[in-house]
Amino acid sequence: MTAFLQAPALARNRSTLLVIAAGIVGWVVLNLAVLKLANGFLPFDRPNMAGAPFGVQMAMPTLGLIEQLALMGLVWLLTRKREPVDMAARAPAVRRAWAETLGLLAYAMAAQVGGWLLGPALGYRPFSFHIAGTLVGCSVLASPGEALVWAGYNFFAFALVPYLWFRRRYTDRDLNLISSNRLSDWLVIAAVLIVESAVQLAAMPGVFKMSPEAFMKAAPIAFLLYFFGTVLPTMVLIYAILLPRYLKLTGSMALSVILGGLTYALMHLVEGWSLFTSPRDIALSLLFVFVSYTGPGMFKAYVTLRTGNAWVHALGYHAVAPHVIVDAPMIAKVFRIV
């Protein structure tokens, strides 16, 4: 009898281990493909990384993934005594979950293509989930107009429209937008924000070169710009709507975390540093997007699954760190703040 009761748990553990093993193999294959195509040089427009050796540039995403896994451990430690959130119950029946998932992914890709077309039509660069220069700099900074239009388009296409569409049928709790334990959520937000801020400042200390006055002017602009341009779109599209459906369809937290990471990368296909001048550059740019963004997307998925609250990752691991701490110097230049 005891063996019978333990069998489902053992099966789940084996499935989880298989998913993790597949994820590790996929990560290794992805990095090997980038190494093969790069041939010792990453040709991207990333001035902030220009002085770093090729090996360091290649190692940074994996080092970042290790840090994200450590943060997952921290989140588990902080939430281990919480009542588990049945996020799959917030999704509809399987048949409808499939339809909503595939429909929303198709819409998201169409909206992403719309950004690629709208930007050049207005004399700007193609829009992505990040404005050109985010985190890594760029040779030609965005204008204030480009930054504002980018934020407005992303907010409308990836946050407002999906939210209003799904809010007709689902509650905010169904969409992971209501806390079930505010004290615990704020503890996780504070802990993750402190750790991630320290890591970001150590890796990219550009903010220390700003005057206090310039930072005080640029920081609120950076916060609001990225909050509407990437934080809310990411939170609503992926972690409020898609993540519960991933869990419903897969029945696996580990696989849902990986799917959350891959979806986050998928929404960054055209970055400001990407090159599309040759088949090799196209392949290298697309592969490096997944190397760069799958890890952060996985952490966002994990913390949302642990807390049942999509706001936790948005406030603890997106809006401030990195987009104020790292991007305030660039925003100061964009808006000509001295």
Coordinates of C-alpha atoms in Angstrom, one line a residue:
M1 CA 0.0 0.0 0.0
T2 CA 2.8 2.4 0.9
A3 CA 4.6 1.6 -2.4
F4 CA 1.4 2.3 -4.3
L5 CA 0.9 5.7 -2.6
Q6 CA 4.5 6.7 -3.3
A7 CA 4.5 5.6 -7.0
P8 CA 2.9 8.9 -8.4
A9 CA 5.5 10.9 -6.4
L10 CA 8.3 8.8 -7.8
A11 CA 7.0 9.2 -11.3
R12 CA 6.8 12.9 -10.9
N13 CA 10.3 13.0 -9.6
R14 CA 11.6 11.0 -12.5
S15 CA 9.7 13.3 -15.0
T16 CA 11.2 16.3 -13.3
L17 CA 14.7 14.9 -13.5
L18 CA 14.2 14.1 -17.2
V19 CA 13.0 17.6 -17.9
I20 CA 16.0 19.1 -16.0
A21 CA 18.4 16.8 -17.9
A22 CA 16.8 17.7 -21.2
G23 CA 17.2 21.4 -20.3
I24 CA 20.9 21.0 -19.4
V25 CA 21.5 19.2 -22.7
G26 CA 19.6 21.9 -24.6
W27 CA 21.6 24.6 -22.9
V28 CA 24.9 22.9 -23.8
V29 CA 23.8 22.4 -27.5
L30 CA 22.7 26.0 -27.7
N31 CA 26.0 27.3 -26.5
L32 CA 28.0 24.9 -28.7
A33 CA 26.0 26.2 -31.7
V34 CA 26.9 29.8 -30.8
L35 CA 30.5 28.9 -30.4
K36 CA 30.6 27.2 -33.8
L37 CA 28.9 30.1 -35.6
A38 CA 30.8 32.9 -33.7
N39 CA 34.3 31.4 -34.5
G40 CA 35.9 33.5 -31.7
F41 CA 34.0 36.7 -32.3
L42 CA 30.5 38.1 -31.5
P43 CA 29.8 40.9 -34.0
F44 CA 26.9 42.5 -32.1
D45 CA 26.5 46.2 -31.5
R46 CA 27.1 46.1 -27.7
P47 CA 29.6 48.9 -26.8
N48 CA 29.3 48.1 -23.1
M49 CA 30.8 44.6 -23.9
A50 CA 33.3 45.7 -26.4
G51 CA 36.3 45.4 -24.1
A52 CA 35.4 42.0 -22.8
P53 CA 37.2 38.9 -24.2
F54 CA 35.2 36.5 -26.3
G55 CA 35.4 33.8 -23.6
V56 CA 34.0 36.2 -21.0
Q57 CA 31.1 37.2 -23.3
M58 CA 30.3 33.6 -23.9
A59 CA 30.5 32.7 -20.2
M60 CA 28.3 35.5 -18.9
P61 CA 24.9 33.9 -19.8
T62 CA 25.9 30.7 -18.1
L63 CA 27.2 32.5 -15.1
G64 CA 24.0 34.4 -15.1
L65 CA 22.0 31.2 -15.2
I66 CA 24.0 29.9 -12.2
E67 CA 23.0 33.1 -10.3
Q68 CA 19.4 32.7 -11.4
L69 CA 19.4 29.1 -10.1
A70 CA 20.8 30.3 -6.8
L71 CA 18.0 32.9 -6.7
M72 CA 15.5 30.1 -7.2
G73 CA 17.0 28.4 -4.2
L74 CA 16.6 31.6 -2.2
V75 CA 13.0 31.9 -3.3
W76 CA 12.3 28.3 -2.3
L77 CA 13.9 28.9 1.1
L78 CA 11.7 32.0 1.7
T79 CA 8.5 30.3 0.5
R80 CA 9.0 26.7 1.7
K81 CA 6.4 27.1 4.5
R82 CA 3.8 28.8 2.4
E83 CA 0.6 27.1 1.3
P84 CA 1.3 25.9 -2.3
V85 CA -0.6 27.8 -5.0
D86 CA -2.6 25.6 -7.3
M87 CA -1.9 27.8 -10.4
A88 CA -3.1 25.1 -12.8
A89 CA -6.6 25.5 -11.3
R90 CA -6.5 29.1 -12.5
A91 CA -6.4 27.9 -16.1
P92 CA -9.4 26.6 -18.0
A93 CA -10.0 23.0 -19.1
V94 CA -7.3 21.5 -21.2
R95 CA -9.0 21.9 -24.6
R96 CA -9.6 25.6 -24.0
A97 CA -6.2 26.0 -22.5
W98 CA -4.6 24.7 -25.7
A99 CA -6.7 27.1 -27.8
E100 CA -5.9 30.1 -25.6
T101 CA -2.2 29.3 -25.4
L102 CA -1.8 28.9 -29.2
G103 CA -4.0 31.8 -30.0
L104 CA -2.1 34.1 -27.6
L105 CA 1.3 33.0 -28.9
A106 CA 0.1 33.6 -32.5
Y107 CA -1.1 37.1 -31.5
A108 CA 2.1 37.9 -29.6
M109 CA 4.2 37.0 -32.7
A110 CA 1.9 39.0 -34.9
A111 CA 2.2 42.0 -32.5
Q112 CA 6.0 41.5 -32.5
V113 CA 6.1 41.7 -36.3
G114 CA 3.9 44.8 -36.0
G115 CA 6.6 46.4 -33.9
W116 CA 9.3 45.4 -36.4
L117 CA 7.3 47.2 -39.1
L118 CA 6.1 50.2 -37.1
G119 CA 9.5 51.3 -35.9
P120 CA 11.1 51.7 -39.4
A121 CA 7.8 53.2 -40.8
L122 CA 8.2 56.0 -38.2
G123 CA 12.0 56.4 -38.9
Y124 CA 13.0 54.4 -35.9
R125 CA 14.6 50.9 -35.5
P126 CA 12.4 47.8 -35.2
F127 CA 10.7 47.6 -31.8
S128 CA 11.4 44.6 -29.5
F129 CA 10.7 44.0 -25.8
H130 CA 13.8 46.2 -25.2
I131 CA 14.7 49.5 -26.6
A132 CA 18.0 49.7 -28.5
G133 CA 20.9 50.0 -26.0
T134 CA 19.2 48.3 -23.1
L135 CA 21.8 46.7 -20.8
V136 CA 24.6 46.6 -23.4
G137 CA 24.6 50.0 -25.0
C138 CA 24.4 50.8 -28.7
S139 CA 26.4 52.9 -31.2
V140 CA 23.4 55.1 -32.0
L141 CA 21.1 55.9 -29.1
A142 CA 17.4 56.1 -29.4
S143 CA 15.8 59.5 -29.5
P144 CA 13.2 60.5 -26.8
G145 CA 10.5 60.1 -29.4
E146 CA 11.6 56.5 -30.3
A147 CA 11.7 55.6 -26.6
L148 CA 8.3 56.9 -25.9
V149 CA 6.6 55.4 -29.0
W150 CA 8.4 52.0 -28.2
A151 CA 7.0 52.0 -24.7
G152 CA 3.5 53.0 -25.8
Y153 CA 3.3 50.4 -28.5
N154 CA 4.5 47.6 -26.3
F155 CA 2.2 48.5 -23.5
F156 CA -0.8 48.6 -25.8
A157 CA 0.0 45.5 -27.8
F158 CA 1.4 43.2 -25.2
A159 CA -0.1 44.3 -21.9
L160 CA -3.4 46.3 -22.4
V161 CA -5.0 44.3 -25.2
P162 CA -4.2 40.8 -23.8
Y163 CA -5.3 41.9 -20.3
L164 CA -8.6 43.3 -21.4
W165 CA -9.3 40.3 -23.6
F166 CA -8.7 37.7 -20.9
R167 CA -10.2 39.9 -18.1
R168 CA -13.6 39.4 -19.7
R169 CA -13.5 35.8 -18.7
Y170 CA -11.0 35.5 -15.8
T171 CA -10.5 37.3 -12.5
D172 CA -7.3 39.1 -11.5
R173 CA -6.6 36.2 -9.2
D174 CA -6.9 33.8 -12.1
L175 CA -4.4 36.0 -13.9
N176 CA -1.9 35.8 -11.0
L177 CA -2.3 39.5 -10.2
I178 CA -3.6 39.2 -6.6
S179 CA -1.4 38.3 -3.7
S180 CA -2.4 35.3 -1.5
N181 CA 0.3 36.3 1.1
R182 CA 1.4 39.9 1.0
L183 CA 4.0 39.7 3.7
S184 CA 5.7 36.7 2.1
D185 CA 5.5 38.3 -1.3
W186 CA 7.1 41.5 -0.1
L187 CA 9.8 39.5 1.7
V188 CA 10.6 37.7 -1.6
I189 CA 10.6 41.0 -3.5
A190 CA 13.0 42.7 -1.1
A191 CA 15.4 39.7 -0.9
V192 CA 15.6 39.2 -4.6
L193 CA 15.9 42.9 -5.3
I194 CA 18.8 43.3 -2.9
V195 CA 20.7 40.3 -4.2
E196 CA 20.1 41.1 -7.9
S197 CA 20.9 44.8 -7.4
A198 CA 24.2 43.9 -5.8
V199 CA 25.0 41.5 -8.7
Q200 CA 24.0 44.1 -11.3
L201 CA 26.0 46.8 -9.7
A202 CA 29.1 44.6 -9.5
A203 CA 28.8 43.5 -13.1
M204 CA 27.7 46.8 -14.7
P205 CA 28.7 49.7 -12.4
G206 CA 28.0 52.5 -14.9
V207 CA 25.5 54.2 -12.5
F208 CA 28.4 55.1 -10.2
K209 CA 29.8 57.3 -12.9
M210 CA 26.6 59.5 -12.8
S211 CA 26.2 62.5 -10.6
P212 CA 23.6 62.1 -7.9
E213 CA 21.5 64.8 -9.5
A214 CA 21.6 63.1 -12.9
F215 CA 20.6 59.8 -11.4
M216 CA 17.7 61.3 -9.5
K217 CA 16.4 62.8 -12.7
A218 CA 17.0 59.7 -14.9
A219 CA 15.9 57.0 -12.5
P220 CA 12.2 57.9 -12.5
I221 CA 12.2 58.2 -16.3
A222 CA 13.9 54.8 -16.7
F223 CA 11.5 53.2 -14.2
L224 CA 8.4 54.5 -16.0
L225 CA 9.7 53.9 -19.5
Y226 CA 10.7 50.3 -18.9
F227 CA 7.7 49.7 -16.6
F228 CA 5.3 50.4 -19.5
G229 CA 7.6 49.2 -22.3
T230 CA 8.7 45.9 -21.0
V231 CA 7.8 45.1 -17.4
L232 CA 4.0 45.2 -17.8
P233 CA 4.1 43.5 -21.3
T234 CA 6.3 40.7 -19.9
M235 CA 4.2 40.3 -16.8
V236 CA 0.8 40.2 -18.4
L237 CA 1.5 38.3 -21.6
I238 CA 3.8 35.5 -20.2
Y239 CA 3.4 35.2 -16.4
A240 CA -0.2 36.3 -15.9
I241 CA -1.8 34.5 -18.8
L242 CA 0.5 31.9 -20.4
L243 CA 2.2 30.4 -17.4
P244 CA -0.9 28.9 -15.7
R245 CA -1.8 27.4 -19.1
Y246 CA 1.7 25.9 -19.5
L247 CA 1.3 24.3 -16.1
K248 CA -2.2 23.0 -16.9
L249 CA -1.1 21.5 -20.2
T250 CA 2.2 20.0 -19.0
G251 CA 1.4 19.1 -15.4
S252 CA 5.1 19.9 -14.7
M253 CA 6.5 22.8 -12.8
A254 CA 10.0 22.2 -14.2
L255 CA 8.7 22.1 -17.8
S256 CA 6.6 25.2 -17.2
V257 CA 9.6 27.1 -15.9
I258 CA 11.6 26.2 -19.0
L259 CA 8.6 27.1 -21.3
G260 CA 8.4 30.4 -19.5
G261 CA 12.1 31.1 -20.1
L262 CA 11.8 30.1 -23.8
T263 CA 8.8 32.3 -24.3
Y264 CA 10.5 35.3 -22.7
A265 CA 13.4 34.8 -25.1
L266 CA 11.0 34.4 -28.0
M267 CA 9.6 37.9 -27.3
H268 CA 13.1 39.4 -27.8
L269 CA 13.9 38.0 -31.3
V270 CA 15.0 41.4 -32.7
E271 CA 17.2 43.2 -30.2
G272 CA 19.0 46.5 -30.8
W273 CA 22.3 44.6 -31.0
S274 CA 21.1 42.0 -33.5
L275 CA 22.6 41.7 -37.0
F276 CA 20.6 40.5 -40.0
T277 CA 23.1 41.1 -42.8
S278 CA 23.9 37.5 -43.6
P279 CA 22.5 34.0 -42.9
R280 CA 25.3 33.4 -40.3
D281 CA 24.6 36.7 -38.5
I282 CA 20.9 36.0 -38.5
A283 CA 21.4 32.5 -37.0
L284 CA 23.9 33.8 -34.5
S285 CA 21.7 36.7 -33.4
L286 CA 18.6 34.4 -32.9
L287 CA 20.6 31.8 -31.0
F288 CA 22.2 34.4 -28.8
V289 CA 18.8 35.8 -27.9
F290 CA 17.9 32.4 -26.4
V291 CA 21.3 32.1 -24.7
S292 CA 20.8 35.6 -23.1
Y293 CA 17.1 35.6 -22.1
T294 CA 16.1 32.0 -21.3
G295 CA 17.7 32.1 -17.9
P296 CA 16.0 35.3 -16.7
G297 CA 12.7 34.2 -18.1
M298 CA 13.0 30.9 -16.2
F299 CA 13.6 32.7 -12.9
K300 CA 10.5 34.9 -13.5
A301 CA 8.5 31.8 -14.2
Y302 CA 9.8 30.0 -11.1
V303 CA 9.1 32.9 -8.7
T304 CA 5.6 33.3 -10.1
L305 CA 4.8 29.6 -9.7
R306 CA 6.1 29.7 -6.1
T307 CA 4.1 32.8 -5.1
G308 CA 1.2 32.7 -7.4
N309 CA 1.8 36.5 -7.9
A310 CA 3.2 37.8 -11.2
W311 CA 3.9 41.2 -9.5
V312 CA 6.7 39.6 -7.4
H313 CA 9.1 39.1 -10.3
A314 CA 8.1 42.4 -11.9
L315 CA 9.1 44.4 -8.8
G316 CA 11.9 42.2 -7.5
Y317 CA 13.6 41.2 -10.7
H318 CA 12.7 43.5 -13.6
A319 CA 11.5 47.1 -13.0
V320 CA 14.4 48.3 -10.8
A321 CA 17.1 45.6 -11.3
P322 CA 18.2 45.9 -14.0
H323 CA 16.2 48.6 -15.8
V324 CA 16.9 51.4 -13.3
I325 CA 20.2 50.3 -11.9
V326 CA 21.8 49.4 -15.2
D327 CA 19.9 51.5 -17.7
A328 CA 19.7 54.9 -16.0
P329 CA 23.0 56.1 -17.5
M330 CA 21.7 55.3 -21.0
I331 CA 18.3 57.0 -20.3
A332 CA 20.2 60.1 -19.1
K333 CA 21.9 60.3 -22.5
V334 CA 18.7 59.6 -24.4
F335 CA 16.8 62.5 -22.6
R336 CA 20.0 64.7 -22.5
I337 CA 20.1 64.8 -18.7
V338 CA 23.4 66.3 -17.5

